[in-house]
CSV table of C-alpha atoms in Angstrom, one decimal:
chain,number,residue,atom,x,y,z
A,32,THR,CA,-28.9,8.6,3.2
A,33,ILE,CA,-31.6,9.7,5.7
A,34,MET,CA,-33.2,6.0,5.4
A,35,GLU,CA,-29.5,4.7,6.4
A,36,ALA,CA,-29.3,7.2,9.4
A,37,ILE,CA,-33.0,6.4,10.8
A,38,GLU,CA,-31.7,2.9,10.3
A,39,VAL,CA,-28.6,3.5,12.2
A,40,HIS,CA,-30.6,4.9,15.0
A,41,LEU,CA,-32.8,3.1,15.5
A,42,ASN,CA,-30.5,0.3,15.5
A,43,ARG,CA,-28.7,1.7,18.1
A,44,GLY,CA,-31.8,2.4,20.7
A,45,LEU,CA,-32.4,-1.8,19.7
A,46,THR,CA,-28.7,-2.6,20.6
A,47,GLU,CA,-28.1,-2.7,24.5
A,48,LYS,CA,-25.2,-0.2,24.3
A,49,PHE,CA,-23.0,-2.8,26.4
A,50,LEU,CA,-19.8,-1.6,26.3
A,51,THR,CA,-20.3,1.5,27.7
A,52,GLY,CA,-17.8,2.6,30.1
A,53,LYS,CA,-15.7,-0.1,29.4
A,54,LYS,CA,-11.6,1.1,27.5
A,55,ILE,CA,-11.4,-0.6,23.9
A,56,LEU,CA,-8.0,-0.5,22.4
A,57,ILE,CA,-8.2,-2.2,18.8
A,58,SER,CA,-4.8,-2.5,16.4
A,59,ALA,CA,-4.6,-3.0,12.9
A,60,GLY,CA,-3.8,-2.8,9.8
A,61,PRO,CA,0.1,-3.7,7.4
A,62,THR,CA,3.5,-1.9,9.4
A,63,LYS,CA,5.8,-0.7,7.1
A,64,GLU,CA,9.6,-1.5,7.2
A,65,SER,CA,11.6,0.6,5.1
A,66,VAL,CA,15.1,-0.6,3.8
A,67,ASP,CA,16.2,2.7,1.4
A,68,PRO,CA,13.8,6.0,1.3
A,69,VAL,CA,12.1,4.5,-2.2
A,70,ARG,CA,11.5,0.8,-0.8
A,71,TYR,CA,9.9,-1.3,1.9
A,72,PHE,CA,8.5,-4.9,2.7
A,73,THR,CA,4.6,-4.7,4.6
A,74,ASN,CA,1.6,-6.9,3.8
A,75,HIS,CA,-1.5,-7.2,2.4
A,76,SER,CA,-3.3,-6.2,5.7
A,77,SER,CA,-5.9,-3.8,4.8
A,78,GLY,CA,-6.9,-2.8,8.5
A,79,LYS,CA,-10.5,-3.1,7.4
A,80,MET,CA,-11.3,-5.7,10.6
A,81,GLY,CA,-9.8,-4.1,13.0
A,82,PHE,CA,-11.9,-0.4,11.6
A,83,ALA,CA,-14.7,-2.7,11.8
A,84,LEU,CA,-13.8,-4.3,16.0
A,85,ALA,CA,-13.5,0.0,16.5
A,86,ALA,CA,-16.0,0.9,14.5
A,87,GLU,CA,-18.8,-1.4,16.0
A,88,ALA,CA,-16.9,-1.2,20.0
A,89,SER,CA,-17.2,2.4,20.0
A,90,ARG,CA,-21.8,2.1,18.7
A,91,LEU,CA,-22.2,-0.5,21.5
A,92,GLY,CA,-20.7,1.9,24.2
A,93,ALA,CA,-17.6,1.6,24.0
A,94,GLU,CA,-14.1,4.6,24.9
A,95,VAL,CA,-12.3,3.1,21.4
A,96,ILE,CA,-8.5,3.8,21.1
A,97,LEU,CA,-7.6,2.8,17.0
A,98,VAL,CA,-3.8,2.6,16.6
A,99,SER,CA,-3.7,2.2,13.1
A,100,GLY,CA,-0.5,0.7,10.3
A,101,PRO,CA,-1.0,2.7,7.2
A,102,VAL,CA,-4.1,2.2,5.2
A,103,THR,CA,-6.6,3.9,3.2
A,104,LEU,CA,-9.9,4.1,5.6
A,105,LYS,CA,-12.3,6.5,7.3
A,106,THR,CA,-11.7,6.9,11.3
A,107,PRO,CA,-15.5,5.3,13.1
A,108,ASP,CA,-17.3,7.6,15.0
A,109,GLY,CA,-16.1,8.4,18.5
A,110,VAL,CA,-13.4,6.4,18.0
A,111,THR,CA,-9.4,7.8,18.9
A,112,ARG,CA,-7.0,6.7,16.4
A,113,ILE,CA,-3.7,6.9,16.4
A,114,ASP,CA,-1.7,6.7,13.0
A,115,VAL,CA,1.5,4.7,13.0
A,116,GLU,CA,4.2,3.4,9.9
A,117,THR,CA,6.4,0.1,11.9
A,118,ALA,CA,6.2,-1.9,13.9
A,119,ASN,CA,7.9,-0.7,16.7
A,120,GLN,CA,5.6,2.6,16.5
A,121,MET,CA,2.8,0.6,16.7
A,122,TYR,CA,5.0,-1.3,19.5
A,123,GLU,CA,5.5,1.6,21.6
A,124,GLU,CA,1.8,3.2,21.3
A,125,VAL,CA,-0.2,0.0,22.1
A,126,VAL,CA,2.5,-0.4,25.4
A,127,SER,CA,2.3,2.8,27.1
A,128,ARG,CA,-1.7,2.1,26.9
A,129,TYR,CA,-1.8,-0.8,27.5
A,130,ASN,CA,-2.6,-0.4,31.2
A,131,ASP,CA,-5.5,0.7,31.0
A,132,GLN,CA,-7.7,-1.1,28.3
A,133,ASP,CA,-10.4,-3.3,30.3
A,134,VAL,CA,-10.2,-4.8,26.5
A,135,VAL,CA,-7.5,-5.1,23.7
A,136,ILE,CA,-7.9,-6.6,20.8
A,137,LYS,CA,-4.5,-7.1,18.0
A,138,ALA,CA,-6.1,-7.1,14.6
A,139,ALA,CA,-2.5,-5.4,13.3
A,140,ALA,CA,-0.5,-7.1,11.0
A,141,VAL,CA,2.5,-6.4,12.6
A,142,ALA,CA,6.1,-6.9,10.3
A,143,ASP,CA,7.7,-9.9,12.3
A,144,TYR,CA,11.3,-9.0,10.6
A,145,ARG,CA,12.9,-5.7,9.1
A,146,PRO,CA,15.7,-5.7,7.6
A,147,ILE,CA,18.7,-4.6,9.8
A,148,SER,CA,20.4,-2.2,8.0
A,149,VAL,CA,18.5,1.2,6.2
A,150,TYR,CA,19.5,2.8,3.8
A,151,GLU,CA,19.3,6.7,3.8
A,152,GLU,CA,19.7,7.3,0.5
A,153,LYS,CA,18.1,5.0,-2.2
A,154,MET,CA,20.4,1.8,-2.9
A,155,LYS,CA,21.5,2.0,-6.5
A,156,LYS,CA,20.9,-1.2,-8.5
A,157,LYS,CA,23.6,-3.9,-9.4
A,158,GLN,CA,23.6,-6.1,-12.0
A,159,ASP,CA,23.6,-9.0,-9.5
A,160,GLY,CA,21.4,-10.3,-6.6
A,161,LEU,CA,20.9,-8.2,-3.3
A,162,THR,CA,21.0,-10.1,0.0
A,163,ILE,CA,18.6,-8.1,2.5
A,164,GLU,CA,19.1,-9.7,6.3
A,165,MET,CA,16.2,-9.2,8.5
A,166,GLU,CA,15.5,-9.4,12.0
A,167,ARG,CA,13.3,-10.2,14.8
A,168,THR,CA,10.9,-7.5,15.5
A,169,LYS,CA,10.0,-6.7,18.5
A,170,ASP,CA,6.8,-9.5,19.3
A,171,ILE,CA,3.9,-7.2,20.9
A,172,LEU,CA,1.6,-9.8,21.2
A,173,GLU,CA,3.2,-11.4,23.6
A,174,GLU,CA,4.3,-8.9,24.9
A,175,LEU,CA,1.0,-7.2,26.5
A,176,GLY,CA,0.8,-11.4,27.3
A,177,ARG,CA,3.5,-11.7,29.7
A,178,ARG,CA,2.0,-7.9,31.3
A,179,LYS,CA,-1.7,-8.7,31.7
A,180,ASN,CA,-3.3,-8.1,34.8
A,181,SER,CA,-6.6,-7.6,34.4
A,182,GLN,CA,-7.3,-6.8,30.8
A,183,TYR,CA,-8.9,-9.7,28.1
A,184,LEU,CA,-7.1,-10.1,26.2
A,185,VAL,CA,-7.3,-10.6,22.1
A,186,GLY,CA,-5.0,-11.6,19.4
A,187,PHE,CA,-5.6,-12.8,15.6
A,188,ALA,CA,-3.9,-15.1,13.1
A,189,ALA,CA,-4.0,-15.3,9.2
A,190,GLU,CA,-2.8,-18.5,8.4
A,191,THR,CA,-2.8,-20.2,5.2
A,192,ILE,CA,-3.0,-24.1,6.7
A,193,ASN,CA,-3.3,-25.5,9.9
A,194,HIS,CA,-4.8,-22.0,11.5
A,195,LEU,CA,-6.4,-24.0,14.0
A,196,GLU,CA,-4.4,-25.4,16.1
A,197,TYR,CA,-2.0,-23.1,14.9
A,198,GLY,CA,-4.3,-20.7,16.6
A,199,ARG,CA,-4.9,-22.9,19.7
A,200,LYS,CA,-1.2,-22.8,19.8
A,201,LYS,CA,-0.9,-19.2,19.8
A,202,LEU,CA,-3.3,-19.0,22.2
A,203,GLU,CA,-1.2,-20.1,25.3
A,204,ALA,CA,1.9,-18.7,23.7
A,205,LYS,CA,1.1,-15.8,24.0
A,206,ASN,CA,-0.9,-15.7,27.2
A,207,LEU,CA,-4.1,-15.0,25.7
A,208,ASP,CA,-7.3,-14.8,26.6
A,209,ALA,CA,-9.0,-15.5,23.2
A,210,ILE,CA,-7.6,-15.5,19.6
A,211,VAL,CA,-10.0,-15.6,16.4
A,212,VAL,CA,-8.3,-17.4,13.4
A,213,ASN,CA,-8.9,-17.2,9.9
A,214,ASN,CA,-7.4,-19.0,6.5
A,215,ILE,CA,-6.9,-16.0,4.1
A,216,LYS,CA,-7.0,-18.6,1.4
A,217,THR,CA,-10.7,-19.4,2.6
A,218,GLU,CA,-12.7,-17.6,-0.4
A,219,GLY,CA,-14.3,-14.3,1.1
A,220,ALA,CA,-11.8,-14.9,4.1
A,221,GLY,CA,-9.5,-12.6,2.7
A,222,PHE,CA,-6.5,-10.0,3.0
A,223,GLY,CA,-8.8,-6.9,1.7
A,224,SER,CA,-12.0,-7.8,1.9
A,225,ASP,CA,-15.5,-6.6,3.4
A,226,THR,CA,-16.2,-10.5,4.7
A,227,ASN,CA,-14.5,-12.5,6.8
A,228,ILE,CA,-15.4,-16.8,8.6
A,229,VAL,CA,-13.4,-16.8,12.3
A,230,THR,CA,-13.0,-19.1,14.7
A,231,PHE,CA,-13.4,-17.6,18.5
A,232,ILE,CA,-11.1,-19.7,20.4
A,233,SER,CA,-11.3,-18.4,24.0
A,234,ARG,CA,-8.8,-19.1,26.9
A,235,GLN,CA,-11.9,-20.9,28.6
A,236,GLY,CA,-12.5,-23.6,26.0
A,237,ALA,CA,-15.3,-22.2,23.8
A,238,GLU,CA,-14.5,-22.9,19.7
A,239,LYS,CA,-17.3,-21.3,18.0
A,240,GLU,CA,-17.0,-20.3,13.8
A,241,ILE,CA,-18.9,-17.7,12.6
A,242,HIS,CA,-20.0,-18.4,9.0
A,243,LEU,CA,-19.2,-16.1,6.5
A,244,ALA,CA,-20.4,-12.3,7.0
A,245,GLU,CA,-19.6,-8.6,6.3
A,246,LYS,CA,-16.4,-7.4,8.9
A,247,THR,CA,-18.7,-5.2,11.3
A,248,GLU,CA,-21.5,-8.1,11.7
A,249,ILE,CA,-18.4,-10.5,12.8
A,250,ALA,CA,-17.3,-7.6,15.0
A,251,ARG,CA,-21.5,-7.6,16.2
A,252,GLN,CA,-21.2,-11.0,16.8
A,253,LEU,CA,-17.1,-11.6,18.1
A,254,TYR,CA,-18.0,-8.4,21.4
A,255,GLN,CA,-21.2,-10.7,22.2
A,256,MET,CA,-18.6,-13.5,22.8
A,257,ILE,CA,-15.9,-11.8,24.3
A,258,TRP,CA,-18.3,-9.9,26.7
A,259,THR,CA,-19.9,-13.3,27.7
A,260,GLU,CA,-16.4,-14.4,29.2
A,261,ILE,CA,-15.8,-10.7,30.5
A,262,ARG,CA,-19.1,-11.0,32.4
A,263,ASP,CA,-18.6,-14.9,33.8
A,264,GLU,CA,-15.5,-14.4,35.1
A,265,GLN,CA,-16.5,-11.1,37.6
A,266,GLN,CA,-19.3,-14.0,38.6
B,158,THR,CA,-19.2,21.3,-8.2
B,159,ILE,CA,-20.9,23.1,-11.4
B,160,MET,CA,-18.3,25.2,-11.9
B,161,GLU,CA,-15.4,23.7,-12.3
B,162,ALA,CA,-17.3,21.2,-14.7
B,163,ILE,CA,-18.2,24.9,-16.9
B,164,GLU,CA,-14.7,25.7,-16.3
B,165,VAL,CA,-12.8,22.6,-17.1
B,166,HIS,CA,-15.4,23.3,-20.1
B,167,LEU,CA,-13.8,26.2,-20.8
B,168,ASN,CA,-10.2,25.3,-20.3
B,169,ARG,CA,-10.4,22.5,-23.0
B,170,GLY,CA,-11.8,25.3,-25.5
B,171,LEU,CA,-9.2,27.5,-24.9
B,172,THR,CA,-6.2,24.6,-24.5
B,173,GLU,CA,-5.3,23.0,-28.5
B,174,LYS,CA,-5.5,19.8,-28.6
B,175,PHE,CA,-2.1,19.2,-29.4
B,176,LEU,CA,-2.4,15.0,-28.8
B,177,THR,CA,-5.0,14.4,-31.4
B,178,GLY,CA,-4.6,10.9,-33.1
B,179,LYS,CA,-1.6,10.0,-31.2
B,180,LYS,CA,-1.3,7.5,-28.8
B,181,ILE,CA,0.5,7.6,-26.1
B,182,LEU,CA,1.2,4.3,-22.7
B,183,ILE,CA,1.8,5.0,-19.5
B,184,SER,CA,2.9,3.1,-16.7
B,185,ALA,CA,1.8,4.0,-13.5
B,186,GLY,CA,1.8,3.7,-9.9
B,187,PRO,CA,4.5,0.9,-7.9
B,188,THR,CA,4.8,-3.0,-8.0
B,189,LYS,CA,4.5,-5.6,-5.8
B,190,GLU,CA,6.7,-8.4,-5.0
B,191,SER,CA,5.6,-11.3,-2.8
B,192,VAL,CA,7.8,-13.2,0.0
B,193,ASP,CA,4.8,-15.2,0.5
B,194,PRO,CA,0.8,-14.8,0.8
B,195,VAL,CA,0.9,-12.4,3.1
B,196,ARG,CA,4.9,-10.3,2.8
B,197,TYR,CA,5.7,-8.4,-0.2
B,198,PHE,CA,8.3,-6.5,-1.2
B,199,THR,CA,7.6,-2.7,-2.9
B,200,ASN,CA,8.1,1.2,-3.0
B,201,HIS,CA,6.1,4.0,-2.1
B,202,SER,CA,5.3,5.4,-5.4
B,203,SER,CA,1.1,6.9,-5.3
B,204,GLY,CA,1.5,7.1,-8.8
B,205,LYS,CA,-0.5,10.3,-8.6
B,206,MET,CA,2.6,11.9,-11.5
B,207,GLY,CA,1.6,8.7,-14.3
B,208,PHE,CA,-2.5,9.5,-13.0
B,209,ALA,CA,-2.4,12.6,-14.2
B,210,LEU,CA,0.0,12.6,-16.9
B,211,ALA,CA,-2.6,10.0,-18.4
B,212,ALA,CA,-5.7,12.4,-17.1
B,213,GLU,CA,-3.9,15.5,-18.8
B,214,ALA,CA,-3.3,13.1,-22.6
B,215,SER,CA,-6.3,12.7,-22.3
B,216,ARG,CA,-8.0,15.9,-22.7
B,217,LEU,CA,-5.6,17.4,-24.9
B,218,GLY,CA,-6.8,14.8,-27.6
B,219,ALA,CA,-4.3,11.1,-27.7
B,220,GLU,CA,-5.9,7.5,-27.1
B,221,VAL,CA,-4.2,6.7,-23.5
B,222,ILE,CA,-3.5,3.5,-22.3
B,223,LEU,CA,-2.8,3.8,-18.9
B,224,VAL,CA,-0.9,0.4,-17.3
B,225,SER,CA,-1.1,0.7,-13.4
B,226,GLY,CA,0.2,-1.0,-10.1
B,227,PRO,CA,-1.4,-1.5,-7.1
B,228,VAL,CA,-2.6,2.2,-6.4
B,229,THR,CA,-6.1,3.7,-5.1
B,230,LEU,CA,-6.0,6.2,-7.9
B,231,LYS,CA,-9.4,6.7,-9.9
B,232,THR,CA,-9.1,6.2,-13.7
B,233,PRO,CA,-9.2,9.3,-15.6
B,234,ASP,CA,-12.1,10.1,-18.1
B,235,GLY,CA,-11.7,8.6,-21.6
B,236,VAL,CA,-8.1,6.4,-20.6
B,237,THR,CA,-8.0,2.7,-20.9
B,238,ARG,CA,-6.5,1.1,-18.1
B,239,ILE,CA,-4.3,-2.1,-17.3
B,240,ASP,CA,-3.7,-3.5,-14.5
B,241,VAL,CA,-1.0,-5.1,-12.5
B,242,GLU,CA,1.0,-6.4,-9.5
B,243,THR,CA,4.5,-7.2,-10.1
B,244,ALA,CA,7.3,-5.7,-11.8
B,245,ASN,CA,6.8,-9.1,-14.3
B,246,GLN,CA,3.5,-8.0,-15.9
B,247,MET,CA,4.3,-4.2,-15.8
B,248,TYR,CA,6.8,-5.8,-18.5
B,249,GLU,CA,4.7,-8.1,-20.4
B,250,GLU,CA,1.7,-4.9,-20.6
B,251,VAL,CA,4.1,-2.4,-21.7
B,252,VAL,CA,6.7,-4.6,-24.1
B,253,SER,CA,3.2,-6.0,-25.8
B,254,ARG,CA,1.9,-2.5,-26.7
B,255,TYR,CA,4.6,-0.9,-27.1
B,256,ASN,CA,5.4,-0.8,-31.1
B,257,ASP,CA,1.5,0.3,-31.2
B,258,GLN,CA,2.3,3.1,-29.4
B,259,ASP,CA,3.3,7.0,-30.4
B,260,VAL,CA,4.7,8.7,-26.6
B,261,VAL,CA,5.6,6.3,-24.2
B,262,ILE,CA,6.0,7.6,-20.5
B,263,LYS,CA,7.8,5.6,-17.7
B,264,ALA,CA,6.5,6.8,-15.1
B,265,ALA,CA,6.0,3.3,-12.8
B,266,ALA,CA,8.0,2.6,-9.8
B,267,VAL,CA,8.7,-1.0,-11.0
B,268,ALA,CA,10.4,-2.4,-8.2
B,269,ASP,CA,14.0,-4.1,-9.4
B,270,TYR,CA,14.8,-7.2,-7.1
B,271,ARG,CA,12.9,-10.0,-6.4
B,272,PRO,CA,12.3,-12.5,-3.8
B,273,ILE,CA,14.0,-16.2,-5.5
B,274,SER,CA,11.8,-18.0,-3.4
B,275,VAL,CA,8.0,-16.9,-3.2
B,276,TYR,CA,6.8,-19.2,-0.9
B,277,GLU,CA,3.0,-20.7,-1.1
B,278,GLU,CA,2.4,-20.8,2.2
B,279,LYS,CA,2.8,-18.3,5.3
B,280,MET,CA,6.0,-17.9,6.4
B,281,LYS,CA,6.3,-19.0,10.3
B,282,LYS,CA,8.7,-16.6,12.6
B,283,LYS,CA,11.6,-18.1,14.3
B,284,GLN,CA,13.8,-16.4,16.8
B,285,ASP,CA,16.8,-15.6,14.4
B,286,GLY,CA,16.9,-13.5,11.6
B,287,LEU,CA,16.0,-13.9,7.8
B,288,THR,CA,17.6,-13.3,4.7
B,289,ILE,CA,15.9,-12.6,1.9
B,290,GLU,CA,18.1,-13.4,-1.5
B,291,MET,CA,17.1,-11.0,-4.2
B,292,GLU,CA,17.3,-10.9,-8.4
B,293,ARG,CA,17.3,-8.2,-10.3
B,294,THR,CA,14.3,-8.1,-12.5
B,295,LYS,CA,13.8,-7.8,-16.2
B,296,ASP,CA,14.8,-3.4,-17.0
B,297,ILE,CA,11.4,-2.9,-18.8
B,298,LEU,CA,13.3,0.8,-20.1
B,299,GLU,CA,15.9,-0.9,-21.3
B,300,GLU,CA,14.2,-3.3,-23.2
B,301,LEU,CA,11.8,-0.7,-24.8
B,302,GLY,CA,15.2,1.4,-25.5
B,303,ARG,CA,16.2,-1.3,-27.1
B,304,ARG,CA,13.2,-2.1,-29.0
B,305,LYS,CA,13.1,2.0,-30.7
B,306,ASN,CA,12.0,2.2,-33.6
B,307,SER,CA,9.7,6.1,-34.2
B,308,GLN,CA,8.8,5.9,-30.5
B,309,TYR,CA,9.3,9.1,-28.2
B,310,LEU,CA,10.6,7.6,-24.9
B,311,VAL,CA,10.3,9.3,-21.8
B,312,GLY,CA,11.4,7.6,-18.3
B,313,PHE,CA,11.7,9.1,-14.7
B,314,ALA,CA,14.4,8.9,-12.0
B,315,ALA,CA,13.7,9.5,-8.6
B,316,GLU,CA,16.6,10.2,-6.7
B,317,THR,CA,17.9,11.1,-3.1
B,318,ILE,CA,21.1,12.0,-4.8
B,319,ASN,CA,22.7,14.0,-7.9
B,320,HIS,CA,19.7,13.4,-9.8
B,321,LEU,CA,20.4,15.3,-12.8
B,322,GLU,CA,23.9,14.2,-12.5
B,323,TYR,CA,22.5,10.0,-12.7
B,324,GLY,CA,20.1,11.3,-15.0
B,325,ARG,CA,21.7,12.6,-17.7
B,326,LYS,CA,23.0,8.6,-17.6
B,327,LYS,CA,20.7,6.9,-17.0
B,328,LEU,CA,19.1,8.9,-20.4
B,329,GLU,CA,22.4,7.3,-22.3
B,330,ALA,CA,21.9,4.1,-21.3
B,331,LYS,CA,19.0,3.6,-21.8
B,332,ASN,CA,18.4,4.5,-25.4
B,333,LEU,CA,16.1,7.5,-24.3
B,334,ASP,CA,14.6,10.4,-26.1
B,335,ALA,CA,14.2,12.3,-22.8
B,336,ILE,CA,14.1,11.7,-18.6
B,337,VAL,CA,11.9,13.5,-16.3
B,338,VAL,CA,14.1,13.4,-12.8
B,339,ASN,CA,13.5,14.6,-9.4
B,340,ASN,CA,14.7,14.6,-6.0
B,341,ILE,CA,12.4,12.8,-3.5
B,342,LYS,CA,13.9,14.5,-0.4
B,343,THR,CA,13.3,17.7,-1.7
B,344,GLU,CA,10.0,19.5,-0.1
B,345,GLY,CA,7.1,18.8,-2.8
B,346,ALA,CA,8.5,16.8,-4.9
B,347,GLY,CA,7.9,13.8,-3.4
B,348,PHE,CA,5.9,10.3,-3.1
B,349,GLY,CA,2.1,10.4,-2.6
B,350,SER,CA,2.0,14.7,-3.0
B,351,ASP,CA,0.6,16.7,-5.1
B,352,THR,CA,2.7,18.1,-6.4
B,353,ASN,CA,5.9,17.6,-8.4
B,354,ILE,CA,9.7,19.4,-8.9
B,355,VAL,CA,11.0,18.1,-11.9
B,356,THR,CA,13.8,19.4,-14.0
B,357,PHE,CA,13.3,17.7,-18.2
B,358,ILE,CA,16.1,16.8,-20.1
B,359,SER,CA,16.1,15.4,-23.5
B,360,ARG,CA,18.4,13.8,-26.3
B,361,GLN,CA,18.3,16.8,-28.3
B,362,GLY,CA,19.7,18.8,-25.6
B,363,ALA,CA,16.3,20.5,-23.6
B,364,GLU,CA,17.4,21.2,-19.7
B,365,LYS,CA,14.6,22.2,-18.0
B,366,GLU,CA,13.3,22.6,-14.6
B,367,ILE,CA,10.4,22.5,-13.7
B,368,HIS,CA,9.1,24.8,-10.8
B,369,LEU,CA,6.9,23.7,-7.9
B,370,ALA,CA,3.4,22.9,-9.8
B,371,GLU,CA,0.7,20.0,-8.9
B,372,LYS,CA,1.4,17.3,-10.9
B,373,THR,CA,-1.4,17.5,-13.4
B,374,GLU,CA,0.1,21.4,-14.4
B,375,ILE,CA,3.9,19.7,-14.7
B,376,ALA,CA,2.5,16.6,-16.5
B,377,ARG,CA,1.0,20.3,-19.0
B,378,GLN,CA,4.6,21.6,-19.0
B,379,LEU,CA,6.0,18.2,-20.2
B,380,TYR,CA,3.8,17.5,-22.8
B,381,GLN,CA,4.8,21.2,-24.4
B,382,MET,CA,8.5,19.9,-24.1
B,383,ILE,CA,8.0,16.8,-26.0
B,384,TRP,CA,5.1,17.4,-28.2
B,385,THR,CA,8.6,20.5,-29.4
B,386,GLU,CA,10.5,17.6,-29.2
B,387,ILE,CA,8.6,15.6,-31.7
B,388,ARG,CA,7.6,18.1,-34.0
B,389,ASP,CA,11.5,19.7,-34.9
B,390,GLU,CA,11.9,15.7,-35.0
B,391,GLN,CA,9.3,15.6,-37.9
B,392,GLN,CA,10.5,19.2,-39.9
């Protein structure tokens, strides 16, 4: 509506565009790992958190690249979107652009495993069971942590138990600057939801919970925390 | 638009509502079979063919129940929709309503296999591979064929090779009245497409190809063929 447009315009005026001049790459959504031309493995990621992060970064003035798995969401205004299907494609598109970025946020739920054999024709069903042998996909976040020079690197962890403990370990293990963790079994923090409840944990020692809020609001608060840390490091 | 609404209205007037008084149940879309709270198996079915069949049956005057797996499509006007996620839920919702129906069309791409073990918590990844043991789901179409009394039962077969031969065999094996087969590797006949190219094969001996057309047009032609067969049987 016109009222909404005016409100967006006013909010833009009020919000300092503190990410102006910064290059941010965000990954979002699930990946699809084929078994055959019909069947595939995937996960419940809707891409909403990653798309909210991309939209908010663009509003805050950043130059945003969004590398997205298969989702049904509209590309946010001003954002360059690159669509991928598989973990391998996600790896290529993210890693090849890594050196140019100031901030990289890996919000995608990339498949950890994929079937070793992908059949060219649809498998015929048989009376008995079926065993699918899976292999690890390349660990994108680990690779980004290894190659990191000046980028501020943010990971996500969606867990069902011990999410804070797991998040702290992942922050160290993957050489991240920060990790955003949530328990997907908590009401309002699950996949597909328009809201989230997260904890921001950083290498510099922050551990801040962001209470139940719309994903766009979560994104705004995350950028404030990230930006505070980048400024502090530069001083 | 208003023009479209007028056109729909005129077409309704022109088309004889030859399915008036008939009860039709249609299944559509894929199913999701969980590995854990995050990961699942599914397939590329978009649900578009099943939804087009439901919309067209409703326009032709039938009382329509649409049992749908997880898709992002709007419920057609006048159609009663029941949402399911898994093959097991699809089985329950379809089989329990079977006796009341005049025509049942199984357009859903129900998973043939599901993981034997479903983990309550998200699996942690390990350095090495992963083996997923799968078991057969209940064969819905086979069960419907076994329980058939007066229903006209239609199956679908989406194949990548030898689709006609496979369709003829499935028609016999599952005790169907007709089967609609397509080769999903043919341009314009794939999953997610708004068009299709199918062959209608019936127990009464019909074997008719419907050339590349919108799925709504395919649906209209299929009902004409189905209706002709039902009328012939009743005479």
